[in-house]
mmCIF file of C-alpha atoms in Angstrom:
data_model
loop_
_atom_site.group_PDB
_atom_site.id
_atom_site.type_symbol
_atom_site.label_atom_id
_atom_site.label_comp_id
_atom_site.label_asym_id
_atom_site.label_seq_id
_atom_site.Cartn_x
_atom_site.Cartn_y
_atom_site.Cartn_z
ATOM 1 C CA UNK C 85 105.670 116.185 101.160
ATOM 2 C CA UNK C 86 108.597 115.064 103.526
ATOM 3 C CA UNK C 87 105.667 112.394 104.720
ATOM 4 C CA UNK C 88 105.570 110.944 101.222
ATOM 5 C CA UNK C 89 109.329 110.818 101.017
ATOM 6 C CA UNK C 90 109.741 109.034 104.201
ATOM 7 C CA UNK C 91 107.210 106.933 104.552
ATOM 8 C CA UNK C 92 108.935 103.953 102.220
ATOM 9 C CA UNK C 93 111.949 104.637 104.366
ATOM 10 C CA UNK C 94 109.873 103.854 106.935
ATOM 11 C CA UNK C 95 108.558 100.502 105.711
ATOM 12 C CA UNK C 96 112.405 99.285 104.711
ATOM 13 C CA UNK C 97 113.333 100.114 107.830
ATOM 14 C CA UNK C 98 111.060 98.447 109.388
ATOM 15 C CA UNK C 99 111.663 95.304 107.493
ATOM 16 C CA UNK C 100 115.410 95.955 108.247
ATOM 17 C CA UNK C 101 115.161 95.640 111.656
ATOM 18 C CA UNK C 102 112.683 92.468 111.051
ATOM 19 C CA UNK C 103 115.552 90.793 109.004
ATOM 20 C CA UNK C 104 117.721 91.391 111.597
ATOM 21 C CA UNK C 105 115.215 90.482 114.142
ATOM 22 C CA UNK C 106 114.805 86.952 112.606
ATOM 23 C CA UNK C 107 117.908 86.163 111.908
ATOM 24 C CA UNK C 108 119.058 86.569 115.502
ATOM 25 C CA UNK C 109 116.266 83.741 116.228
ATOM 26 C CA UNK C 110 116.919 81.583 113.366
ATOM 27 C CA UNK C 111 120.794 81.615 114.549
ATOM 28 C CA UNK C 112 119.707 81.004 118.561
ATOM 29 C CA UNK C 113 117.980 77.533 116.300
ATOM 30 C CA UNK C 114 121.178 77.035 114.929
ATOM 31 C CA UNK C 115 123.708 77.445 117.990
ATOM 32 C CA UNK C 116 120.734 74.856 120.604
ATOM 33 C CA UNK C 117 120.636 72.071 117.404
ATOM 34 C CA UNK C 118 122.027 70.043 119.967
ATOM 35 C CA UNK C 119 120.412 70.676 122.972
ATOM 36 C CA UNK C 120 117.603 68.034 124.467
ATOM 37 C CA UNK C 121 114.472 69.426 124.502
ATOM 38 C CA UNK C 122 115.305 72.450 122.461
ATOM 39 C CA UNK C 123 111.929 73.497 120.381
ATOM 40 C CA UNK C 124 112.864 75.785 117.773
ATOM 41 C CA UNK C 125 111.606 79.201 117.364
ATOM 42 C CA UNK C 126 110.409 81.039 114.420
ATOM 43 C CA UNK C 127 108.742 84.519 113.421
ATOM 44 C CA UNK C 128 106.157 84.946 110.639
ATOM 45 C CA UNK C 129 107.915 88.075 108.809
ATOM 46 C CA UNK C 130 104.228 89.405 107.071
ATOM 47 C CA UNK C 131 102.466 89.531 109.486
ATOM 48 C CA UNK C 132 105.246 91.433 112.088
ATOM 49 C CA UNK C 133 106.201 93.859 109.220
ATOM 50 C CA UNK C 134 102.227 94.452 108.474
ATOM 51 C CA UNK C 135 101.908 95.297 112.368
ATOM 52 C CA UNK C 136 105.002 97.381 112.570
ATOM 53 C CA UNK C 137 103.524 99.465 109.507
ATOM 54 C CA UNK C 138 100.567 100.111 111.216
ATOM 55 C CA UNK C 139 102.081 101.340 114.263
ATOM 56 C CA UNK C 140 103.752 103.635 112.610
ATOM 57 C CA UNK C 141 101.183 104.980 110.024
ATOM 58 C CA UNK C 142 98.774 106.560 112.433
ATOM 59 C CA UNK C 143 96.206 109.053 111.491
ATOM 60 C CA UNK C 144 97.092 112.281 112.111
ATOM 61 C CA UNK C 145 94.973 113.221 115.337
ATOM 62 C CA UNK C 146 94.223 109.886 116.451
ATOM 63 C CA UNK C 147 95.872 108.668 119.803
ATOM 64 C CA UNK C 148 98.012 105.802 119.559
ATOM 65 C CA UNK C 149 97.145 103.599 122.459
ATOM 66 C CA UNK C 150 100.525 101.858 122.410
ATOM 67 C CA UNK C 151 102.263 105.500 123.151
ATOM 68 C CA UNK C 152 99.488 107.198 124.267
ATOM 69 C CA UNK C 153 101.042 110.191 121.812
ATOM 70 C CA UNK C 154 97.813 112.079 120.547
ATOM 71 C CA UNK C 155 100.182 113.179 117.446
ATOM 72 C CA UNK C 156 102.067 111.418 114.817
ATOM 73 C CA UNK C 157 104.765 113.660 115.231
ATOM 74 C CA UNK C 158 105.000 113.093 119.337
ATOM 75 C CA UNK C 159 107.836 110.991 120.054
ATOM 76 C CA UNK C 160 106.643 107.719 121.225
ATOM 77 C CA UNK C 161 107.227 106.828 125.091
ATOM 78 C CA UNK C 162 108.311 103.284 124.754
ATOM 79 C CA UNK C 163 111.817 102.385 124.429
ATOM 80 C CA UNK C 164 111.384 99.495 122.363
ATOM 81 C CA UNK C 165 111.629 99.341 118.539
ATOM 82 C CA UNK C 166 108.877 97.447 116.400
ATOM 83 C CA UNK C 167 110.703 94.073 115.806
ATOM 84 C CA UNK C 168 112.801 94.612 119.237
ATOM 85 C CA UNK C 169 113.234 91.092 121.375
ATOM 86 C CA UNK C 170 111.203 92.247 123.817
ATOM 87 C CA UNK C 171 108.188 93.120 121.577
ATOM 88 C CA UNK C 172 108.580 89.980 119.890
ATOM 89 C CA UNK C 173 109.541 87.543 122.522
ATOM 90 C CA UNK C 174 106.090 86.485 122.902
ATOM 91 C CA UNK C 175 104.575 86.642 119.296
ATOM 92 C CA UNK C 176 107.224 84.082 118.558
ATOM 93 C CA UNK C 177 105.636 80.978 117.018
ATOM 94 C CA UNK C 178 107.489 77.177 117.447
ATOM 95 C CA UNK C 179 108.527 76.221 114.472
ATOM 96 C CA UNK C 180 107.082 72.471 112.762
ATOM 97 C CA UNK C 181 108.675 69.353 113.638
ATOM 98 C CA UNK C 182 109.256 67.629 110.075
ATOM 99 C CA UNK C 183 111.286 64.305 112.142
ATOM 100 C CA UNK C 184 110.751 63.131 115.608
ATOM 101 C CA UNK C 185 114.072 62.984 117.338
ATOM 102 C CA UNK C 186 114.945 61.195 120.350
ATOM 103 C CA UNK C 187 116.055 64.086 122.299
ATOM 104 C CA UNK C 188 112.519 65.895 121.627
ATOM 105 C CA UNK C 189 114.853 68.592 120.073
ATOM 106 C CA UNK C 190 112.372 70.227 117.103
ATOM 107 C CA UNK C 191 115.323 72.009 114.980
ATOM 108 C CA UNK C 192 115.866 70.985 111.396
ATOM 109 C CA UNK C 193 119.365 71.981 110.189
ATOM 110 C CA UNK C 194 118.556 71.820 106.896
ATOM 111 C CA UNK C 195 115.883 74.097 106.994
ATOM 112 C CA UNK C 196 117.143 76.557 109.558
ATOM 113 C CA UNK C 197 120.324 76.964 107.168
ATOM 114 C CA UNK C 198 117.620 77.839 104.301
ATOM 115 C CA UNK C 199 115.884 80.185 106.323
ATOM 116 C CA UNK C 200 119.196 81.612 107.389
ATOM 117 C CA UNK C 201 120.340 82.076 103.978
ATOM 118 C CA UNK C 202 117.296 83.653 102.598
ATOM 119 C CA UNK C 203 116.940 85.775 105.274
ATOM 120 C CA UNK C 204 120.404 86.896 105.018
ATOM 121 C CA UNK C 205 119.829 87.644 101.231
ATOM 122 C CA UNK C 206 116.601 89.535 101.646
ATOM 123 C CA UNK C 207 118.261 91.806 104.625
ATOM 124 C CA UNK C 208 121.208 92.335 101.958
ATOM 125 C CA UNK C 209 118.575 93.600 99.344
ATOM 126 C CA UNK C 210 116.478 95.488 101.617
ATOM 127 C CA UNK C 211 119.519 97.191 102.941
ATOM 128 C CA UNK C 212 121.086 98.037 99.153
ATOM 129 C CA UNK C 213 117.175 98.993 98.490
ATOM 130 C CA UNK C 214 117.431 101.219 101.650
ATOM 131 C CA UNK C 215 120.788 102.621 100.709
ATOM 132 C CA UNK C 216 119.335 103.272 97.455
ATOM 133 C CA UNK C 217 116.497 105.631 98.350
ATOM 134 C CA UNK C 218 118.807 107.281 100.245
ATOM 135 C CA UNK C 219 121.098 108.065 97.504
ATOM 136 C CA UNK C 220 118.185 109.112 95.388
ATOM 137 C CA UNK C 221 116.894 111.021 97.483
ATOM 138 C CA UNK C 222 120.236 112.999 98.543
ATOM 139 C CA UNK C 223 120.966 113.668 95.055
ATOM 140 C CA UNK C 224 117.504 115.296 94.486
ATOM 141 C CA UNK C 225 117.628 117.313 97.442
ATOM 142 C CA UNK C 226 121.398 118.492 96.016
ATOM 143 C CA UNK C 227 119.516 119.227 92.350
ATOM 144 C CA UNK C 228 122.175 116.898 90.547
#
């Protein structure tokens, strides 16, 4: 029963840390606009949120070849949390040059100050969604 209540915390936390995840990269686009050669960097949020699910939702009994924990309930060895740089430094795509520039620099302000702003607003509603939960969740375990 605790499984059912947690797993949707699960999957907002995991697109929590996503959000936050992509907005450090969008903002590393933002802060080299100006340098030569700079090729912008992007993440595409489905299908990193669909993989972090699915290393987390393990059968019960099956090994997870990532940990190499035979249990769900093991903690896992790595140190690293699904949407961490490191596990996402190379499953980073380049993002699509709309104008050539003469530098050979790919970043689009316009666009990367989109992307930042809808990012920002869908990490602000998957946090309050988060928080939410939570609060539901506290007041039924407190019977009010």
């Amino acid at each position: 029963m605790l499984d059912k209540m947690t797993n949707q915390l699960n999957f907002h936390s995991n697109a929590l840390i996503l959000r936050g995840e992509r907005q450090r990269i969008i903002a590393s686009n933002i802060a080299n606009a100006d340098t030569p050669g700079y090729v912008g960097r992007d993440m595409h949020f489905t299908d990193a949120l669909r993989e972090a699910n699915a290393a987390g939702s393990q059968s019960p009994g099956a090994a997870n070849p990532q940990t190499g924990a035979t249990s769900p309930r093991h903690i896992p060895l790595s140190s690293t949390l699904p949407g961490s740089s490191s596990s996402t430094d190379n499953k980073l795509g380049y993002t699509v040059q709309t104008q050539p520039s003469l530098d050979k620099n790919t970043v689009d302000m316009d666009r990367e100050r989109a992307n930042f702003t809808d990012n920002a607003v869908r990490y602000e509603a998957t946090l309050r969604f988060l928080n939410g939960q939570a609060k539901t969740m506290l007041s039924a375990i407190q019977g009010q």
